[in-house]
Amino acid sequence: MLDSIRARFLIWSFIVFSAFASGLGMFLYERQKVESLNTVDRFLRVKSRTLAGLIEVYKDGRIHHELIEGEEGFRRGKTVYDILESGHYFSVFFEDGRLLAASPSLGRFRLPLSIERVRLDGSYYETTTGPGGEPIRVFTEKTTITSPHGEKGYTFIIQTAESLEEVYGFLHSLRNTILYSLPLVIGLFIAGGVVILWTSLRPLRHFSAEVSKITRQSLNRRLREERVSRELRELAGTFNRTLDSIEKAFNIERRFISDASHELKTPVSVIKSYCEIYMRRQRPGEEYREALSVIYEHTKRMDSIIEKLLLLSRLEEGRLPMKMERLSLREVVEKALSLLRPSIEVKAMGVRVMADGECYVNADREYLVEVFVNIIDNAVKYSENGGEIGITIRRDGDQARVDVEDKGVGIPQDEVERIFQRFYRVETTGSGQRGTGLGLSIAKEIIEAHRGRIGVNSRLGAGSTFSVYLPLG
Ligand code: ADP
C-alpha cells in the first residue's frame, strides 16, 4: 500500500499538516495567553497610578487619601472595591510595610508582598491565589509622593490585583475550540487532498489505460503525445520511442523465424521429393548415387545454416567463451586468406594486402579469422572472375582498422544498412543461390563482442569496402 503515490501523499500530508495545524493552534493559544495577561497588567498599572493620584501629602507631613469608602472620593456609592471577593483588589502600604489602606473587597485577606523585591526592582507582577481561592494577578509598585513644594515626601507600596478567572475562562474555551476544530480542519484538508490527488492522477490513469491497449498484436499503436497532459508528454515520447525499438526488434525476430523456416524448408523439400521419387521404383545404382549426392549437398547446406544459427544465438546471448590473446591483424588476415585460397584461385582473384606497420588487437583468434573469412569470401563471391581485392591494415586513432575493398557488384544504397541483418541478401546481386545471409550478422556480432564495429561503403556496380574497427591491443 505504501508504494502507491496516493497512500504516500496522504500519509505525508496528514503528518505534515497535523504537525503544522497543531503547531499553529499552540502558537495562537500561547500568543493569546500572553496578550490577555498583558492587557490585565496594563490595566493594573493604570489602576496603580490612579490610586497614587488619590494620595496627598501636605507640607506638615499629614497624609490625606480618598482610597476607601467613607472618604470623599467614594461617597457616590459602592464600587467593585467595596464588594467582598469581587475580584478587584488593592492595598497601599508605607515603605516599612505598615498598611495605609486596603480595598474592602479583600476582607481580612492580604495580598502577598515582598518588600525586599519591591525595594530592589521598583515594581513586579505575580500570579497567585486571591481571597476566594481564585487565581489573581497582582501588580506591586513603589511610588514616592511629596507635598506640593517638596517639603515632605513618603514612599508608598501600592498593590493592585485583578481576578484572572475571566481570562482563564476565555483561554480555556479558546483551547477547547482549537482542540475540537483541529480534527475537523485536518479532516477537511485530507479530503481536499484526496479530491485534488484524484483529479491530478486522472491523466496518469488515462495514460495507463492507453498503454494497456498496446499488445503484441497492436505493437504499431502509439500514444498521442498531444493528447496527454504536459507533464506526461516527455514520458509518452520516451514510451513511444521504446515502442519503436521494441516493434523493430519484434519485426526482425518475426522475420527471422519466417526466414529461418523458409531457408530450412527449401533443402528439406528437395530432400523429401528426391526420396519420394527414388522410393517409387527400383533404379540403377548410378542414379541413386547422383540422388544421394544432391541430398548430401542440401543436407550440408542445412547443416551450415543450423551451425550458423546456433553460433549467432550463442553470440547474442554472450554465452560463447572467448580465448582472448594479443594477435597480429596481419596474421589473422593471412590465415583467413589461406582458408579461402581454393575459392580465390577458382575465380583467379588478385589479392593485395597492405599493412602500415604491425597492428595488434586483443581477440579470440578463431572468431576473428571467421570475421575476415566471411568478409573476404563475400568480396570474392560478389566480384567478377579475375577481379581485385585490396586489404589495408592500419591504425586509425586509438583503433586498429582493416579495410577490405573489392570492385564487385556493389550494394544498392538503400540496402547497405540491412545487409547485417540475419538472412538478408540483396536480391539484385543474384546472390540468392549461394550465401545464407548469415555471414555478415555473425561477423558483426563477433566484432561487437570485441568492442569494435563494422561499417560499409558501397556503390552499386563499382564495388564495396568493408571496414572493421577494433580497439588496439
Ligand atoms: P551471404 O552468405 O549471402 O553472403 P552475408 O551476410 O555475408 O550473406 O551478406 C549479406 C548480403 O550482403 C549478401 O547476400 C550480399 O547481397 C551482400 N554483400 C555482402 N558482401 C558484399 C560485397 N562485398 N559486395 C556486394 N554485396 C555484398
XYZ file of C-alpha atoms and ligand atoms in Angstrom:
500
model
C 0.000 0.000 0.000
C 2.888 2.304 0.855
C 4.249 2.053 -2.674
C 1.186 3.861 -4.012
C 1.695 7.566 -4.696
C -1.764 8.237 -3.312
C -1.151 6.482 0.013
C 2.243 8.104 0.457
C 0.872 11.530 -0.366
C -1.980 11.118 2.092
C 0.203 9.814 4.904
C 2.801 12.515 4.419
C 0.304 15.318 4.063
C -1.539 14.028 7.142
C 1.693 14.062 9.180
C 2.883 17.429 7.874
C -0.475 19.156 8.059
C -1.308 17.737 11.521
C 2.052 18.959 12.817
C 1.512 22.331 11.158
C -2.080 22.766 12.372
C -1.243 21.648 15.949
C 1.781 23.964 15.980
C -0.328 26.835 14.714
C -3.048 26.112 17.313
C -0.479 26.035 20.113
C 1.124 29.219 18.884
C -2.223 31.053 18.704
C -3.165 29.849 22.178
C 0.153 30.915 23.715
C 0.011 34.259 21.945
C -3.498 34.908 23.201
C -2.447 33.928 26.728
C 0.418 36.420 26.690
C -1.789 39.114 25.146
C -4.542 38.640 27.735
C -2.075 38.805 30.640
C -0.512 41.908 29.101
C -3.912 43.597 28.975
C -4.539 42.748 32.635
C -1.033 44.000 33.513
C -1.588 47.278 31.674
C -4.899 47.739 33.470
C -3.257 47.032 36.872
C -0.521 49.585 36.195
C -3.055 52.269 35.212
C -5.105 51.432 38.313
C -1.991 51.750 40.469
C -1.324 55.223 39.012
C -4.913 56.235 39.703
C -4.598 55.096 43.324
C -1.337 57.032 43.707
C -3.199 60.109 42.464
C -5.688 59.777 45.298
C -2.982 60.210 47.958
C -1.979 63.704 49.037
C 0.921 64.722 51.320
C 0.719 68.088 52.993
C 3.760 70.224 53.788
C 3.380 69.476 57.523
C 3.670 65.749 56.781
C -0.041 64.831 57.102
C -1.387 62.390 54.627
C -4.818 62.636 53.061
C -6.275 59.930 50.873
C -9.600 59.017 49.364
C -8.970 55.339 48.991
C -11.800 53.682 50.829
C -15.497 54.207 51.287
C -16.351 56.872 53.686
C -13.689 59.116 52.252
C -14.777 61.841 49.887
C -13.999 60.091 46.601
C -16.192 57.110 47.359
C -19.250 58.855 48.715
C -21.057 58.475 45.459
C -21.833 54.818 46.277
C -20.337 51.343 46.435
C -17.687 50.389 43.919
C -16.314 46.992 42.932
C -13.593 47.522 45.518
C -16.165 47.539 48.312
C -17.788 44.191 47.484
C -16.157 41.264 49.279
C -14.176 38.939 46.946
C -15.339 40.913 43.916
C -12.150 40.040 42.062
C -10.886 43.661 42.117
C -8.443 44.487 44.894
C -5.862 46.971 46.038
C -3.768 47.735 49.105
C -1.411 50.582 49.941
C 1.495 50.270 52.393
C 4.096 52.567 53.796
C 7.599 51.699 52.768
C 8.201 49.875 56.055
C 5.211 47.589 55.475
C 2.604 49.393 57.604
C -0.793 49.259 55.919
C -2.267 52.576 54.866
C -5.403 51.294 53.177
C -6.813 48.132 51.588
C -9.898 47.597 49.480
C -12.810 46.177 51.492
C -13.117 43.508 48.774
C -10.070 41.851 50.358
C -11.763 41.374 53.725
C -9.107 40.089 56.109
C -7.074 38.694 53.251
C -3.747 40.348 52.456
C -2.095 40.327 49.053
C 1.374 38.691 49.193
C 4.058 41.358 49.459
C 7.832 41.091 49.248
C 9.243 44.420 50.482
C 12.686 43.191 49.579
C 11.701 42.604 45.956
C 9.888 45.901 45.531
C 12.845 47.686 47.050
C 15.170 46.039 44.528
C 13.037 46.057 41.371
C 10.734 49.043 41.953
C 7.748 47.039 40.667
C 6.766 43.478 39.817
C 3.896 41.307 38.699
C 2.934 37.911 40.073
C 0.143 35.413 39.695
C -1.179 33.967 42.935
C -4.387 32.967 44.713
C -6.961 35.534 45.819
C -9.242 35.668 48.881
C -11.826 33.405 47.266
C -9.196 30.863 46.142
C -9.397 32.217 42.605
C -6.273 32.916 40.521
C -5.334 36.588 40.666
C -2.748 38.810 39.057
C -1.019 41.256 41.411
C 0.956 44.342 40.471
C 3.195 45.762 43.212
C 4.922 49.075 42.741
C 6.653 51.576 44.934
C 5.945 55.261 44.407
C 7.024 58.429 46.183
C 4.525 61.205 46.814
C 5.667 64.624 48.070
C 3.941 67.797 49.300
C 3.309 70.370 46.524
C 6.558 72.245 47.203
C 8.607 69.188 48.110
C 8.877 69.918 51.851
C 7.641 66.449 52.857
C 7.530 63.138 50.986
C 6.664 59.462 51.576
C 7.359 56.296 49.660
C 4.304 54.032 49.359
C 3.948 50.499 48.093
C 0.792 50.205 46.028
C -0.678 46.843 45.092
C -3.451 46.399 42.591
C -4.902 42.976 41.794
C -7.472 41.506 39.433
C -9.022 38.097 39.327
C -7.840 36.020 36.362
C -10.900 33.814 36.347
C -12.419 35.515 33.337
C -9.145 35.491 31.413
C -8.535 31.829 32.262
C -12.095 31.015 31.318
C -11.611 32.654 27.948
C -8.270 30.860 27.409
C -9.848 27.560 28.403
C -12.629 27.946 25.898
C -10.115 29.044 23.253
C -8.064 25.896 23.902
C -11.176 23.731 23.617
C -12.192 25.425 20.382
C -8.718 24.795 18.925
C -8.656 21.188 20.142
C -12.111 20.366 18.803
C -11.645 22.122 15.474
C -8.219 20.530 14.797
C -9.536 17.107 13.695
C -12.171 18.863 11.603
C -9.616 21.084 9.858
C -7.234 18.147 9.320
C -10.106 16.029 8.026
C -11.176 18.759 5.596
C -7.597 19.199 4.424
C -7.154 15.473 3.796
C -10.494 15.297 1.996
C -9.397 18.236 -0.176
C -6.076 16.474 -0.789
C -7.860 13.288 -1.851
C -10.015 15.205 -4.329
C -7.016 17.118 -5.758
C -4.963 13.935 -5.970
C -7.770 12.029 -7.574
C -8.170 14.726 -10.218
C -4.459 15.121 -10.802
C -3.919 11.380 -11.164
C -6.618 11.173 -13.790
C -4.187 11.845 -16.667
C -1.988 9.061 -15.304
C -4.926 6.654 -15.271
C -5.792 7.711 -18.807
C -2.142 7.204 -19.782
C -2.058 3.754 -18.252
C -5.345 2.817 -19.969
C -3.856 3.904 -23.307
C -0.678 1.921 -22.641
C -2.619 -1.205 -21.728
C -4.286 -1.104 -25.168
C -0.893 -1.783 -26.744
C -0.471 -5.501 -27.082
C 1.693 -7.892 -29.045
C -0.860 -7.702 -31.845
C -1.021 -3.893 -31.881
C 2.621 -3.038 -31.429
C 2.311 -0.366 -34.134
C -0.065 1.623 -31.928
C 1.407 4.785 -30.352
C 0.411 7.195 -27.588
C -0.905 10.507 -28.952
C 1.602 12.854 -27.321
C -0.507 15.946 -27.976
C -3.415 14.380 -26.091
C -1.615 13.564 -22.832
C -1.055 16.275 -20.212
C 2.107 18.357 -20.452
C 3.869 16.641 -17.522
C 3.404 13.231 -19.106
C 4.333 14.280 -22.638
C 8.004 13.502 -22.156
C 7.152 10.112 -20.692
C 4.824 9.418 -23.626
C 7.621 10.392 -26.039
C 10.080 8.068 -24.324
C 7.478 5.339 -24.245
C 6.784 5.755 -27.973
C 10.483 5.647 -28.794
C 10.855 2.490 -26.694
C 7.897 1.018 -28.559
C 9.575 1.919 -31.867
C 12.640 -0.071 -30.980
C 10.612 -2.935 -29.498
C 8.498 -3.078 -32.615
C 11.585 -3.040 -34.784
C 13.204 -5.830 -32.761
C 9.943 -7.737 -32.757
C 9.614 -7.454 -36.530
C 13.211 -8.555 -37.028
C 12.547 -11.510 -34.758
C 9.328 -12.338 -36.609
C 11.040 -12.062 -39.981
C 13.949 -14.092 -38.675
C 11.692 -17.010 -37.715
C 9.941 -16.942 -41.064
C 13.275 -16.580 -42.923
C 14.862 -19.395 -40.951
C 11.903 -21.721 -41.635
C 11.953 -20.718 -45.265
C 15.713 -21.330 -45.564
C 15.420 -24.743 -43.984
C 12.248 -25.628 -45.856
C 13.891 -25.463 -49.284
C 16.559 -28.147 -48.716
C 14.102 -30.272 -46.751
C 11.595 -30.136 -49.644
C 14.295 -31.053 -52.127
C 15.446 -33.981 -49.983
C 11.839 -35.094 -49.450
C 10.954 -35.060 -53.147
C 14.169 -36.913 -54.062
C 13.323 -39.580 -51.517
C 9.746 -39.843 -52.799
C 10.846 -40.133 -56.427
C 13.593 -42.674 -55.742
C 11.477 -44.820 -53.466
C 8.699 -45.114 -56.050
C 10.518 -47.727 -58.186
C 13.788 -49.549 -58.493
C 16.518 -47.530 -60.303
C 20.061 -48.242 -61.484
C 22.743 -47.808 -58.783
C 24.321 -44.821 -60.576
C 21.116 -42.804 -60.287
C 20.939 -43.489 -56.580
C 24.478 -42.173 -56.185
C 23.520 -38.958 -58.016
C 20.388 -38.544 -55.879
C 22.379 -39.128 -52.707
C 24.942 -36.541 -53.735
C 22.111 -33.961 -54.257
C 20.629 -34.925 -50.883
C 24.100 -34.640 -49.350
C 24.581 -31.129 -50.788
C 21.276 -29.952 -49.341
C 21.963 -31.611 -46.007
C 25.317 -29.821 -45.953
C 23.573 -26.514 -46.546
C 21.066 -27.204 -43.810
C 23.874 -28.216 -41.510
C 25.733 -25.000 -42.275
C 22.608 -22.879 -41.667
C 21.884 -24.621 -38.364
C 25.538 -24.253 -37.290
C 25.450 -20.556 -38.059
C 22.140 -20.039 -36.303
C 23.452 -21.756 -33.202
C 26.609 -19.650 -33.330
C 24.560 -16.478 -33.730
C 22.251 -17.236 -30.851
C 25.179 -18.057 -28.572
C 26.970 -14.897 -29.649
C 23.854 -12.833 -28.978
C 23.413 -14.330 -25.549
C 27.099 -13.760 -24.837
C 27.369 -17.443 -23.958
C 30.476 -18.169 -26.028
C 33.711 -18.338 -24.094
C 36.399 -16.342 -25.930
C 40.058 -17.063 -25.636
C 41.455 -13.560 -25.722
C 45.044 -13.143 -26.785
C 47.220 -10.495 -28.388
C 47.003 -11.044 -32.115
C 48.649 -9.513 -35.155
C 45.885 -8.453 -37.514
C 48.111 -9.175 -40.428
C 48.466 -12.808 -39.323
C 44.727 -13.118 -38.836
C 44.046 -11.789 -42.334
C 46.701 -14.123 -43.811
C 45.079 -17.071 -42.028
C 41.669 -16.150 -43.444
C 43.180 -15.818 -46.915
C 44.822 -19.218 -46.673
C 41.470 -20.797 -45.788
C 39.875 -19.067 -48.772
C 42.734 -19.929 -51.136
C 40.715 -22.522 -53.180
C 37.813 -20.133 -53.975
C 40.237 -17.262 -54.675
C 42.079 -19.464 -57.119
C 38.908 -20.751 -58.774
C 37.919 -17.163 -59.561
C 41.502 -16.152 -60.343
C 41.231 -13.196 -58.000
C 44.161 -10.935 -57.250
C 44.549 -10.129 -53.536
C 46.779 -7.309 -52.236
C 47.482 -6.958 -48.519
C 48.903 -3.601 -47.390
C 49.929 -3.213 -43.767
C 51.065 0.076 -42.315
C 53.312 -1.371 -39.621
C 52.148 -4.074 -37.214
C 48.689 -3.750 -35.681
C 47.839 -5.790 -32.598
C 44.473 -6.437 -31.037
C 43.176 -8.469 -28.097
C 40.854 -11.031 -29.569
C 39.871 -14.653 -29.959
C 41.877 -15.978 -32.884
C 39.273 -18.377 -34.263
C 36.405 -15.896 -34.156
C 38.449 -13.093 -35.655
C 39.565 -15.354 -38.511
C 35.869 -16.217 -39.010
C 35.094 -12.487 -39.362
C 37.650 -11.974 -42.138
C 36.755 -15.255 -43.834
C 33.174 -14.002 -44.108
C 34.119 -10.538 -45.375
C 36.809 -11.663 -47.818
C 34.642 -14.570 -49.005
C 31.912 -12.031 -49.830
C 34.433 -9.878 -51.707
C 35.325 -12.941 -53.778
C 31.719 -14.082 -54.205
C 30.391 -10.710 -55.325
C 33.219 -9.894 -57.764
C 33.731 -10.885 -61.388
C 36.312 -13.569 -62.156
C 39.828 -12.136 -62.187
C 38.835 -9.192 -60.003
C 40.998 -7.373 -57.490
C 40.661 -7.369 -53.697
C 42.636 -4.857 -51.628
C 43.116 -5.374 -47.899
C 44.584 -2.483 -45.859
C 45.614 -2.850 -42.228
C 46.423 0.331 -40.263
C 45.923 2.317 -37.106
C 43.068 4.830 -37.007
C 43.299 6.937 -33.848
C 43.283 4.537 -30.928
C 41.814 1.779 -33.063
C 43.035 -0.810 -35.480
C 41.302 -0.694 -38.842
C 41.080 -3.245 -41.636
C 39.538 -2.261 -44.985
C 38.511 -5.000 -47.399
C 37.888 -3.455 -50.799
C 36.504 -5.110 -53.904
C 35.497 -3.885 -57.346
C 32.492 -6.197 -57.468
C 28.771 -5.750 -57.898
C 28.336 -3.298 -55.023
C 25.257 -2.856 -52.848
C 22.267 -0.569 -53.546
C 22.419 2.455 -51.237
C 19.061 1.793 -49.567
C 20.071 -1.754 -48.664
C 23.517 -1.069 -47.249
C 22.274 -0.876 -43.649
C 20.261 -4.055 -43.911
C 22.945 -6.447 -45.087
C 23.964 -7.013 -41.445
C 20.509 -8.353 -40.620
C 20.134 -12.083 -40.341
C 19.200 -13.790 -43.621
C 19.258 -10.507 -45.514
C 20.506 -10.885 -49.049
C 20.467 -8.311 -51.789
C 18.211 -9.672 -54.495
C 19.769 -7.694 -57.361
C 23.257 -9.074 -56.774
C 21.957 -12.512 -57.701
C 23.494 -13.882 -54.586
C 20.366 -15.725 -53.515
C 21.651 -19.067 -54.634
C 24.981 -19.043 -52.917
C 25.023 -17.466 -49.489
C 22.932 -17.975 -46.381
C 22.638 -14.281 -45.498
C 24.085 -15.019 -42.069
C 27.803 -14.357 -42.632
C 27.747 -10.596 -42.005
C 25.435 -10.817 -38.972
C 27.856 -13.313 -37.431
C 30.822 -11.044 -38.301
C 29.043 -8.064 -36.730
C 28.194 -9.954 -33.526
C 31.797 -11.161 -33.156
C 33.212 -7.689 -33.760
C 30.808 -6.132 -31.245
C 31.724 -8.822 -28.713
C 35.281 -7.484 -29.117
C 34.032 -3.885 -28.534
C 34.611 -2.997 -32.183
C 32.369 -2.014 -35.059
C 31.922 -2.718 -38.736
C 30.933 -0.312 -41.496
C 30.488 -0.461 -45.228
C 30.896 1.907 -48.119
C 29.490 0.701 -51.377
C 28.391 1.863 -54.814
C 26.211 -0.300 -56.985
C 28.273 -1.644 -59.876
C 31.504 -0.094 -58.569
C 32.379 -2.251 -55.573
C 32.338 -2.201 -51.802
C 34.701 -1.507 -48.923
C 34.045 -3.166 -45.582
C 35.866 -1.519 -42.662
C 36.444 -3.312 -39.374
C 37.479 -1.250 -36.317
C 38.879 -2.920 -33.202
C 40.469 -1.497 -30.066
C 44.245 -1.687 -30.294
C 45.746 -4.430 -28.101
P 25.768 -14.218 -47.757
O 26.012 -15.554 -47.229
O 24.515 -14.106 -48.585
O 26.951 -13.659 -48.452
P 26.207 -12.213 -45.839
O 25.557 -11.961 -44.559
O 27.659 -12.473 -45.807
O 25.422 -13.387 -46.513
O 25.930 -10.993 -46.785
C 24.624 -10.478 -46.873
C 24.386 -9.850 -48.208
O 25.137 -8.685 -48.372
C 24.818 -10.730 -49.358
O 23.791 -11.648 -49.679
C 25.084 -9.733 -50.448
O 23.867 -9.431 -51.092
C 25.548 -8.509 -49.692
N 27.039 -8.414 -49.739
C 27.877 -8.779 -48.751
N 29.152 -8.521 -49.111
C 29.123 -7.945 -50.312
C 30.103 -7.456 -51.217
N 31.406 -7.480 -50.934
N 29.695 -6.971 -52.396
C 28.368 -6.928 -52.699
N 27.390 -7.376 -51.886
C 27.754 -7.896 -50.718
